[in-house]
XYZ file of C-alpha atoms in Angstrom:
657
model
C -200.986 -127.492 -82.281
C -197.325 -127.954 -81.336
C -195.043 -130.780 -82.463
C -195.388 -132.253 -78.970
C -199.117 -132.886 -79.372
C -199.218 -135.315 -82.323
C -198.931 -138.958 -81.313
C -199.146 -140.459 -84.824
C -196.799 -139.797 -87.721
C -195.979 -141.070 -91.203
C -192.511 -142.618 -91.508
C -189.811 -140.251 -92.750
C -188.551 -142.641 -95.472
C -191.620 -143.598 -97.517
C -191.542 -145.821 -100.587
C -191.893 -143.523 -103.590
C -193.356 -144.969 -106.801
C -194.732 -143.645 -110.067
C -198.203 -142.303 -109.327
C -201.251 -143.955 -110.858
C -202.385 -142.539 -114.215
C -204.120 -143.890 -117.359
C -200.843 -145.495 -118.544
C -199.486 -146.632 -115.156
C -201.461 -149.046 -112.939
C -200.474 -149.474 -109.293
C -200.923 -152.726 -107.314
C -200.055 -153.586 -103.720
C -199.094 -157.021 -102.413
C -199.921 -157.347 -98.694
C -197.714 -160.393 -98.108
C -194.424 -158.917 -99.371
C -195.551 -155.297 -98.730
C -194.526 -154.447 -102.301
C -195.908 -151.827 -104.661
C -196.040 -152.727 -108.370
C -196.119 -149.925 -110.934
C -197.174 -151.558 -114.224
C -196.817 -149.354 -117.327
C -198.792 -150.268 -120.464
C -199.605 -153.756 -119.191
C -195.912 -154.315 -118.479
C -194.713 -153.727 -122.032
C -192.918 -150.505 -121.105
C -191.793 -151.782 -117.744
C -192.784 -153.010 -114.269
C -191.111 -151.508 -111.185
C -191.484 -153.292 -107.821
C -190.604 -151.546 -104.553
C -190.899 -152.659 -100.926
C -190.281 -150.811 -97.638
C -187.136 -152.818 -96.830
C -185.519 -153.183 -100.215
C -184.163 -149.884 -101.434
C -183.174 -151.546 -104.730
C -186.322 -151.866 -106.820
C -186.890 -154.846 -109.105
C -187.441 -153.758 -112.737
C -188.447 -155.922 -115.683
C -190.651 -155.937 -118.761
C -193.349 -158.365 -119.785
C -195.444 -158.811 -122.861
C -198.700 -156.851 -122.856
C -201.275 -159.646 -122.944
C -204.164 -157.548 -121.754
C -205.151 -155.647 -118.643
C -203.414 -156.813 -115.444
C -205.973 -157.534 -112.684
C -203.516 -158.702 -110.020
C -199.725 -159.139 -109.814
C -197.651 -160.561 -106.931
C -194.297 -162.188 -106.253
C -194.029 -165.373 -104.230
C -192.210 -165.038 -100.920
C -188.504 -164.340 -101.546
C -189.422 -162.957 -105.038
C -188.795 -166.313 -106.722
C -191.871 -166.622 -108.948
C -194.099 -163.900 -110.390
C -197.849 -164.523 -110.747
C -200.033 -162.301 -112.924
C -203.805 -162.519 -113.352
C -205.162 -161.055 -116.569
C -208.408 -163.004 -117.029
C -211.081 -164.325 -114.658
C -210.082 -167.930 -115.482
C -206.271 -168.114 -115.474
C -203.097 -166.975 -113.707
C -199.755 -166.704 -115.558
C -196.415 -167.530 -113.924
C -192.778 -166.545 -114.653
C -189.694 -167.824 -112.834
C -187.275 -165.277 -111.384
C -184.860 -167.973 -110.231
C -181.323 -167.694 -111.695
C -180.590 -170.207 -114.498
C -184.221 -171.306 -114.817
C -186.532 -170.974 -117.795
C -187.996 -167.500 -118.344
C -190.950 -168.844 -120.345
C -194.399 -168.099 -118.923
C -196.662 -170.969 -117.843
C -200.377 -170.771 -117.054
C -202.824 -172.362 -114.618
C -206.558 -172.367 -115.151
C -208.895 -172.646 -112.150
C -210.243 -176.194 -111.778
C -213.886 -175.385 -111.030
C -216.022 -175.040 -114.142
C -217.766 -171.699 -114.695
C -215.888 -170.224 -111.726
C -214.274 -166.787 -111.823
C -210.985 -166.102 -110.062
C -211.443 -163.260 -107.551
C -207.738 -163.185 -106.736
C -204.803 -165.236 -105.436
C -202.423 -165.305 -102.441
C -198.939 -166.726 -102.109
C -198.559 -168.603 -98.802
C -194.880 -169.541 -99.295
C -192.173 -169.293 -101.959
C -193.810 -172.126 -103.985
C -197.416 -172.397 -102.698
C -200.348 -170.354 -103.952
C -204.100 -170.182 -103.303
C -206.659 -169.234 -105.967
C -209.867 -167.765 -104.554
C -212.811 -168.103 -106.948
C -216.458 -167.151 -106.537
C -217.108 -170.889 -106.039
C -214.348 -171.898 -103.669
C -210.670 -172.100 -102.889
C -207.862 -174.003 -104.666
C -204.473 -174.643 -103.039
C -201.561 -175.348 -105.426
C -197.898 -176.172 -105.278
C -195.884 -174.435 -108.015
C -193.142 -176.559 -109.606
C -190.881 -173.957 -111.280
C -188.466 -176.478 -112.868
C -191.368 -178.322 -114.528
C -193.187 -175.033 -115.224
C -196.511 -176.350 -113.953
C -198.725 -176.499 -110.839
C -199.976 -179.402 -108.732
C -203.353 -179.120 -106.949
C -202.890 -179.963 -103.260
C -206.422 -179.355 -101.989
C -209.639 -177.567 -102.945
C -212.925 -176.704 -101.268
C -216.212 -175.687 -102.877
C -218.035 -172.796 -101.204
C -219.851 -169.716 -102.504
C -217.589 -166.697 -102.075
C -218.545 -162.997 -102.164
C -215.090 -161.624 -101.337
C -211.922 -162.702 -99.547
C -209.236 -161.279 -97.287
C -205.716 -162.547 -96.502
C -203.664 -162.029 -93.359
C -200.064 -162.992 -94.238
C -198.830 -162.772 -90.595
C -201.380 -165.373 -89.490
C -201.419 -167.248 -92.860
C -205.228 -167.130 -92.754
C -207.615 -166.487 -95.654
C -211.108 -165.316 -94.737
C -213.979 -165.936 -97.157
C -217.284 -164.039 -97.049
C -220.110 -166.528 -97.706
C -223.947 -166.642 -97.752
C -226.256 -164.114 -99.409
C -225.754 -161.409 -96.772
C -222.015 -162.058 -96.739
C -221.794 -162.027 -92.935
C -220.828 -165.677 -92.420
C -217.030 -165.797 -92.576
C -215.105 -168.990 -93.289
C -211.397 -168.963 -92.304
C -208.730 -171.271 -93.760
C -205.275 -171.665 -92.254
C -202.212 -172.529 -94.379
C -198.994 -174.192 -93.388
C -196.347 -175.817 -95.607
C -198.329 -178.126 -97.843
C -201.494 -178.149 -95.698
C -204.766 -176.232 -95.715
C -206.992 -176.422 -92.608
C -210.593 -175.310 -92.430
C -211.264 -173.395 -89.201
C -214.776 -173.092 -87.674
C -216.908 -170.537 -89.520
C -218.524 -167.672 -87.606
C -221.172 -165.041 -88.116
C -220.632 -161.291 -87.921
C -223.560 -159.627 -86.127
C -224.947 -156.974 -88.457
C -226.217 -153.704 -86.891
C -229.869 -154.674 -87.457
C -231.832 -157.316 -89.328
C -231.281 -156.364 -92.994
C -234.417 -155.478 -94.956
C -233.220 -157.014 -98.214
C -231.447 -160.204 -99.135
C -228.527 -158.501 -100.799
C -224.894 -158.479 -99.672
C -224.820 -156.542 -96.402
C -221.238 -157.005 -95.189
C -218.636 -155.215 -97.249
C -214.945 -156.111 -97.191
C -214.301 -152.398 -96.565
C -215.660 -152.890 -93.035
C -213.512 -155.929 -92.202
C -209.819 -156.116 -91.355
C -207.602 -158.893 -90.025
C -204.601 -158.231 -87.835
C -202.397 -159.751 -85.172
C -202.697 -157.907 -81.854
C -200.580 -159.039 -78.892
C -199.707 -162.250 -80.726
C -203.361 -163.214 -81.354
C -205.242 -163.032 -84.645
C -208.360 -160.836 -84.648
C -211.029 -160.045 -87.203
C -212.011 -156.381 -86.854
C -215.534 -155.382 -87.926
C -216.370 -151.728 -88.350
C -220.058 -151.542 -87.374
C -221.438 -148.173 -88.481
C -224.424 -148.270 -86.136
C -224.475 -149.877 -82.730
C -226.887 -152.786 -82.163
C -228.198 -151.066 -79.033
C -230.516 -148.167 -79.812
C -229.391 -146.029 -76.864
C -225.823 -145.861 -78.140
C -224.956 -143.505 -80.961
C -221.923 -143.726 -83.152
C -219.973 -146.455 -84.819
C -217.899 -149.131 -83.105
C -215.201 -151.645 -83.977
C -215.975 -155.208 -82.893
C -212.992 -157.517 -82.370
C -213.470 -161.253 -82.917
C -210.638 -163.448 -81.663
C -209.756 -166.119 -84.232
C -207.781 -168.925 -82.530
C -205.972 -171.778 -84.346
C -208.205 -174.221 -82.514
C -211.712 -173.657 -81.233
C -214.465 -171.265 -82.244
C -214.082 -167.600 -83.090
C -215.301 -165.433 -80.212
C -216.411 -161.821 -79.915
C -214.061 -160.287 -77.326
C -213.819 -156.486 -77.520
C -215.874 -153.502 -78.671
C -214.125 -150.205 -79.377
C -216.503 -147.254 -78.960
C -215.895 -144.546 -81.570
C -218.714 -142.167 -80.442
C -218.988 -140.699 -83.944
C -220.207 -141.648 -87.411
C -218.786 -141.208 -90.883
C -215.998 -142.725 -92.966
C -213.393 -144.700 -91.034
C -210.232 -146.665 -91.790
C -208.297 -149.046 -89.520
C -204.605 -149.685 -88.901
C -202.761 -151.662 -86.237
C -199.481 -150.179 -85.001
C -197.416 -151.529 -82.087
C -200.438 -153.628 -80.931
C -202.675 -150.533 -80.907
C -205.813 -150.285 -83.023
C -205.750 -146.928 -84.831
C -209.066 -145.642 -86.187
C -208.860 -142.817 -88.730
C -211.916 -140.567 -89.190
C -212.021 -138.846 -92.560
C -214.648 -136.181 -91.795
C -212.761 -134.652 -88.849
C -209.298 -135.605 -90.240
C -208.294 -137.081 -86.894
C -207.380 -140.494 -85.499
C -207.811 -142.248 -82.148
C -205.986 -145.220 -80.636
C -207.264 -148.155 -78.584
C -205.280 -150.578 -76.431
C -207.148 -153.808 -75.677
C -204.661 -154.655 -72.887
C -205.800 -151.609 -70.862
C -208.670 -152.201 -68.477
C -212.082 -151.617 -70.076
C -215.690 -152.200 -69.000
C -216.495 -155.929 -69.000
C -220.179 -156.884 -69.284
C -219.670 -160.615 -68.745
C -219.021 -161.471 -72.409
C -217.194 -158.580 -74.079
C -214.964 -155.709 -72.933
C -215.838 -152.168 -74.001
C -212.959 -149.782 -74.641
C -212.796 -146.018 -75.154
C -209.983 -144.191 -76.952
C -206.811 -144.050 -74.835
C -206.240 -140.412 -75.782
C -208.137 -137.452 -77.244
C -208.480 -137.545 -81.048
C -205.555 -135.945 -82.891
C -204.517 -135.536 -86.501
C -201.531 -137.413 -87.877
C -198.530 -135.090 -87.647
C -198.400 -132.760 -90.695
C -196.106 -134.191 -93.324
C -193.987 -132.431 -95.950
C -193.467 -134.188 -99.267
C -189.847 -133.655 -100.320
C -189.487 -132.251 -103.832
C -187.691 -134.754 -106.037
C -185.250 -133.720 -108.716
C -181.639 -132.585 -109.150
C -180.098 -130.803 -106.142
C -180.268 -127.193 -107.488
C -183.970 -127.605 -108.206
C -184.829 -129.148 -104.817
C -184.016 -125.967 -102.938
C -187.695 -125.098 -103.383
C -189.737 -125.724 -100.229
C -191.368 -129.159 -99.737
C -195.094 -129.495 -100.400
C -197.420 -130.181 -97.430
C -199.068 -133.565 -97.863
C -202.874 -133.716 -97.867
C -203.616 -135.939 -94.870
C -206.749 -138.134 -94.701
C -207.124 -137.699 -98.467
C -209.960 -139.605 -100.168
C -207.275 -141.181 -102.393
C -205.604 -142.831 -99.390
C -205.847 -146.615 -99.212
C -205.113 -148.299 -95.898
C -203.628 -151.812 -95.593
C -202.877 -153.926 -92.536
C -201.173 -153.676 -90.302
C -199.674 -150.172 -90.586
C -199.602 -149.184 -94.257
C -201.085 -146.082 -95.883
C -200.791 -145.662 -99.663
C -201.524 -142.583 -101.718
C -201.681 -143.857 -105.304
C -202.341 -140.362 -106.656
C -199.183 -138.969 -104.998
C -197.082 -142.117 -105.410
C -196.191 -142.793 -101.764
C -196.334 -145.745 -99.371
C -195.911 -144.894 -95.690
C -195.727 -146.912 -92.513
C -197.758 -145.333 -89.751
C -195.863 -144.870 -86.470
C -196.798 -144.060 -82.874
C -194.852 -141.333 -81.070
C -194.692 -142.109 -77.355
C -193.200 -138.918 -75.908
C -196.259 -136.680 -76.634
C -198.525 -139.267 -74.946
C -196.790 -138.613 -71.599
C -198.489 -135.220 -71.331
C -201.815 -136.375 -72.793
C -202.380 -139.180 -70.242
C -202.312 -137.625 -66.745
C -203.034 -140.879 -64.845
C -199.478 -142.173 -64.255
C -200.607 -145.730 -63.449
C -202.566 -146.017 -66.702
C -199.728 -144.298 -68.570
C -197.290 -146.962 -67.293
C -199.679 -149.789 -68.229
C -199.806 -148.276 -71.713
C -196.064 -147.615 -72.128
C -194.974 -151.037 -70.822
C -196.739 -152.691 -73.786
C -194.959 -150.564 -76.407
C -191.871 -151.643 -78.355
C -189.622 -148.600 -77.951
C -190.666 -147.670 -74.436
C -187.627 -147.728 -72.133
C -186.313 -144.167 -72.505
C -189.856 -142.748 -72.363
C -190.592 -144.721 -69.169
C -187.376 -143.438 -67.600
C -188.270 -139.873 -68.617
C -191.699 -140.296 -66.951
C -189.976 -141.492 -63.764
C -187.644 -138.469 -63.832
C -190.561 -136.149 -64.530
C -192.649 -137.402 -61.591
C -189.670 -136.770 -59.286
C -189.050 -133.243 -60.595
C -189.857 -130.114 -58.599
C -192.468 -128.857 -61.076
C -194.318 -132.170 -61.699
C -193.759 -133.944 -58.410
C -196.100 -136.904 -57.927
C -197.367 -138.139 -54.558
C -195.645 -141.103 -52.896
C -198.600 -143.489 -53.503
C -198.432 -142.674 -57.249
C -194.627 -143.134 -57.266
C -195.098 -146.474 -55.442
C -197.644 -147.610 -58.067
C -195.248 -146.764 -60.902
C -192.327 -148.590 -59.212
C -194.530 -151.655 -58.616
C -195.626 -151.788 -62.259
C -191.999 -151.575 -63.438
C -190.786 -154.200 -60.979
C -193.657 -156.535 -61.868
C -192.315 -156.646 -65.462
C -188.714 -156.867 -64.221
C -189.559 -159.834 -61.962
C -191.411 -161.632 -64.780
C -188.268 -161.409 -66.897
C -185.954 -162.515 -64.039
C -188.194 -165.538 -63.350
C -188.287 -166.491 -67.042
C -184.490 -166.159 -67.243
C -184.134 -168.302 -64.098
C -186.460 -171.023 -65.454
C -184.524 -171.042 -68.718
C -181.153 -171.365 -66.933
C -182.506 -174.184 -64.718
C -183.904 -176.016 -67.745
C -180.619 -175.678 -69.660
C -178.617 -176.957 -66.684
C -181.019 -179.894 -66.278
C -180.241 -180.953 -69.856
C -182.676 -181.821 -72.666
C -185.758 -183.814 -71.758
C -188.269 -185.471 -74.016
C -191.247 -183.501 -72.745
C -189.754 -180.017 -73.093
C -189.976 -178.462 -76.553
C -187.123 -176.399 -77.970
C -185.959 -174.059 -75.231
C -186.035 -170.396 -76.086
C -184.117 -167.838 -74.114
C -186.574 -165.198 -72.842
C -186.387 -162.012 -74.879
C -185.463 -158.943 -72.879
C -187.924 -156.342 -74.142
C -187.635 -152.623 -73.505
C -190.310 -152.988 -70.805
C -187.649 -154.559 -68.547
C -186.355 -151.587 -66.575
C -183.761 -152.932 -64.161
C -182.013 -151.428 -61.130
C -179.042 -150.093 -63.072
C -181.412 -148.342 -65.549
C -183.254 -146.695 -62.650
C -180.012 -145.836 -60.863
C -178.253 -144.350 -63.902
C -181.102 -142.434 -65.518
C -183.365 -141.539 -62.606
C -182.303 -142.035 -58.986
C -178.650 -140.906 -59.043
C -179.647 -137.723 -60.919
C -182.590 -137.158 -58.568
C -180.467 -137.406 -55.381
C -178.116 -134.723 -56.751
C -180.916 -132.148 -56.912
C -180.273 -129.578 -54.211
C -183.794 -128.130 -54.227
C -185.461 -131.434 -53.264
C -186.458 -131.879 -49.581
C -184.194 -134.643 -48.273
C -187.101 -136.430 -46.581
C -188.801 -136.795 -49.965
C -185.541 -138.014 -51.575
C -185.063 -140.709 -48.916
C -188.744 -141.676 -49.026
C -188.495 -142.220 -52.822
C -185.325 -144.321 -52.531
C -186.865 -146.434 -49.757
C -190.067 -146.810 -51.796
C -188.071 -148.234 -54.707
C -186.234 -150.639 -52.375
C -189.566 -151.616 -50.765
C -190.988 -152.392 -54.208
C -187.967 -154.543 -55.144
C -188.269 -156.445 -51.855
C -192.003 -156.938 -52.395
C -191.270 -158.698 -55.696
C -188.414 -160.646 -54.048
C -185.808 -159.047 -56.289
C -182.339 -158.893 -54.733
C -181.482 -155.234 -54.186
C -178.162 -154.279 -55.785
C -175.599 -152.776 -53.378
C -175.323 -149.527 -55.393
C -178.893 -148.637 -54.372
C -178.046 -149.177 -50.699
C -174.936 -147.057 -51.200
C -177.058 -144.304 -52.707
C -179.348 -144.364 -49.644
C -176.383 -144.243 -47.251
C -174.645 -141.435 -49.128
C -177.879 -139.431 -49.123
C -178.358 -139.997 -45.376
C -174.740 -139.000 -44.641
C -175.025 -135.912 -46.849
C -177.886 -134.696 -44.655
C -176.286 -135.893 -41.358
C -179.156 -138.335 -40.763
C -176.988 -140.826 -38.894
C -179.753 -141.849 -36.487
C -181.856 -142.929 -39.482
C -178.890 -144.793 -40.972
C -178.422 -146.605 -37.662
C -182.095 -147.604 -37.617
C -182.052 -148.801 -41.240
C -179.076 -151.041 -40.449
C -180.375 -152.210 -37.093
C -183.725 -153.288 -38.553
C -182.090 -154.720 -41.727
C -183.926 -152.320 -44.033
C -180.615 -152.212 -45.912
C -179.461 -155.750 -46.711
C -176.005 -156.909 -45.629
C -173.306 -156.973 -48.308
C -169.517 -156.627 -48.398
C -169.517 -153.420 -50.505
C -171.965 -151.907 -48.002
C -169.776 -152.895 -45.059
C -166.785 -151.223 -46.721
C -168.792 -148.089 -47.335
C -169.721 -147.989 -43.636
C -166.069 -148.328 -42.651
C -165.202 -145.316 -44.754
C -167.782 -143.293 -42.777
C -166.020 -143.846 -39.457
C -164.474 -140.363 -39.374
C -167.965 -138.770 -39.716
C -169.790 -141.285 -37.558
C -167.646 -143.439 -35.196
C -170.316 -146.183 -34.580
C -170.135 -146.981 -38.335
C -166.940 -148.987 -37.672
C -168.700 -151.434 -35.369
C -171.824 -151.561 -37.547
C -169.630 -152.530 -40.468
C -167.735 -155.254 -38.607
C -171.006 -156.675 -37.319
C -172.263 -156.825 -40.883
C -169.141 -158.614 -42.143
C -169.459 -161.100 -39.277
C -173.124 -161.711 -40.138
C -171.983 -162.422 -43.671
C -169.640 -164.984 -42.018
C -166.720 -163.447 -43.863
C -163.314 -164.921 -42.936
C -161.131 -162.449 -41.004
C -158.334 -162.387 -43.592
C -160.948 -161.799 -46.296
C -162.293 -158.822 -44.326
C -158.746 -157.417 -44.204
C -158.353 -157.954 -47.983
C -161.681 -156.224 -48.636
C -160.661 -153.246 -46.492
C -157.206 -152.945 -48.055
C -158.681 -153.122 -51.571
C -160.866 -150.158 -50.613
C -157.766 -148.311 -49.280
C -159.190 -148.496 -45.757
C -155.706 -149.261 -44.338
C -156.240 -147.881 -40.817
C -159.644 -149.562 -40.588
C -158.017 -152.872 -41.593
C -155.342 -152.416 -38.938
C -157.903 -151.544 -36.265
C -159.969 -154.585 -37.237
C -156.986 -156.939 -37.032
C -156.000 -155.472 -33.656
C -159.577 -155.897 -32.464
C -159.373 -159.661 -33.069
C -155.809 -159.900 -31.719
C -154.131 -160.932 -34.970
C -151.835 -157.931 -35.402
C -148.643 -159.770 -34.353
C -148.814 -162.180 -37.309
C -149.768 -159.917 -40.207
C -147.454 -159.083 -43.119
C -145.949 -155.618 -42.690
C -145.219 -155.415 -46.399
C -148.870 -155.935 -47.401
C -149.982 -153.018 -45.200
C -147.092 -150.759 -46.252
C -147.878 -151.499 -49.939
C -151.501 -150.521 -49.370
C -150.528 -147.372 -47.420
C -148.112 -146.277 -50.155
C -150.795 -146.749 -52.835
C -153.034 -144.215 -51.072
C -150.316 -141.553 -51.739
C -151.061 -140.201 -48.249
C -147.626 -139.715 -46.660
C -148.953 -139.206 -43.126
C -150.928 -142.447 -43.369
C -147.759 -144.187 -44.578
C -145.848 -142.683 -41.600
C -148.481 -143.961 -39.136
C -148.485 -147.508 -40.546
C -144.654 -147.608 -40.767
C -144.348 -146.432 -37.148
C -146.897 -149.068 -36.012
C -144.780 -151.884 -37.472
C -141.522 -150.410 -36.059
C -143.166 -150.489 -32.629
C -144.358 -154.058 -33.224
C -140.812 -155.117 -34.202
C -139.434 -153.444 -31.055
C -142.016 -155.201 -28.870
C -141.572 -158.652 -30.435
C -137.803 -158.644 -31.173
C -136.386 -155.761 -29.115
C -135.376 -153.978 -32.350
C -137.512 -151.665 -34.559
C -135.728 -152.614 -37.788
C -137.310 -154.956 -40.365
C -135.673 -158.339 -41.009
C -134.614 -159.249 -44.585
C -137.347 -161.915 -44.685
C -140.048 -159.232 -44.444
C -138.928 -157.692 -47.805
C -139.618 -154.129 -46.673
C -136.360 -152.573 -47.984
C -138.087 -150.371 -50.572
C -140.510 -149.052 -47.925
C -137.624 -148.226 -45.557
C -135.895 -146.352 -48.428
C -139.134 -144.486 -49.210
C -139.582 -143.552 -45.537
C -136.005 -142.188 -45.362
C -136.507 -140.266 -48.614
C -139.698 -138.557 -47.386
C -139.027 -138.142 -43.653
C -135.202 -138.416 -43.379
C -132.962 -140.932 -41.590
C -133.485 -139.206 -38.267
C -137.219 -140.093 -38.339
C -136.408 -143.841 -38.110
C -136.982 -145.296 -34.656
C -133.853 -146.067 -32.668
C -133.549 -149.387 -30.809
C -134.235 -148.847 -27.112
C -131.549 -150.137 -24.818
C -132.031 -150.832 -21.152
């Protein structure tokens, strides 16, 4: 399998920690994404590493027995360590504060602490087999204050730091889940819900394992993912992942079912809003996108993998050690190893090898694995780093070898412009709201974020269309059809077409001598009026004489003032066109000779300068009976230049009668 076929990879800069062994215990904190390597209960050192901080935190602590759980509060201010089933010990890591440990026992009698979660830099939740206890830690006083508690029988718990939700498994079977939501100083009980087990369990023992449940944020919404090893319907074989949407308000609802069509050992990750399901037996993974259209049965949507199953890209473990030693070749990493532990959203840890990776999606290989361009665009537009891949798809579908049909090209353009228009509208609403000033009803205004899914006209022009029109092997009818299709799509979404796209169309038409088509496009206003376009038309007069009139008509329609038209033409070095225009409206007796001579000289075209100079000499002769310029016209330098280039004898002599 070539490099181009793997669409999942492990990050190239993993967190490396001391591998687990009888002396060294490894712990992972899902909130801070930190790995703790605890040697000899901490007596010979604790090393804490996270994916973002390249500087590990190292310290020692007294060995007071086996460490069951160890985590820093957010911002690494306070360390909490659980060594017994009744208490949690705390140490401050705040500069200038007491280093002495302090301890908190769980309040409920006969309860055992299953674990704890930090919900902020000074708030912590103890989860016991008999309930949940929410504390505020007071580091200066070295004690804790109970904010709220709730009694409930707990089998196991799960924490989603992104959503600040703790999920408790309750009842004998364990399939009734009770969520709690945490926010500075408050704990809210959300409605409980039941996970449908594959079939009515025969026994009354715990039937829902925490191994088969995950919590993750997908497209900004919190979901509980249940890995059901056997479908509830007998005619369907294979496991499935059931997604329950867990809103802040209202009941939890079953929304999506991901069909795996296989059985065995699975693990789940969420990367870039995609659900990744790893299958250990075949050592492959598949991805699901719940935003793509699935089969809706009236209550839930069924989804199939977006792409064929593939392995994670083979990974080489670099050999650590001094430089001379590391010349030996890196060791291939055993993928889908039974020692891998997967955490949400995108973390894979190999405790036996001492690595923490972030799982990543590679978009470029997907382009060739998803032949349906419309579905491919729907998929890419939802991804974080999608712009350059989208532009490469657009270039590819316009290439000689992979040329798509016009209806497919139109679909792709419409999908891109739909996103583009959404962003333009949001930007417009924001600007209007800002100009209107603050109002009591509007919350804090947020400028819309321009994601990579916003592919605007300059992106398309620079990376796709201008390159495409240069290709000699392309039939010109196809080139023009594609350009017009893009303009049609922009018009359909009521997006103002930028003049450079119209210019590209005109240049392409001129290149292929399709003047009749150009005339029609202008006549029927397929190309919108604009000053730059009018100037471009004027410059085409030598190839296509009617362009002059078409251009002037356009400037008139734009109700451009005559002197402004002249300025526009002169700025584009269209000096003769400007002169013709001014003569056409009868204003040539009052114009400044110097302005036109300046413009003619700037073109560095001596014959043009000669023509313009001669025109004004003739005007002077006609108006004053003398071809010479008066001092008030300030044309001395132009007269000197004329003499220098053409000689004194070229100057016009006054005619005498």
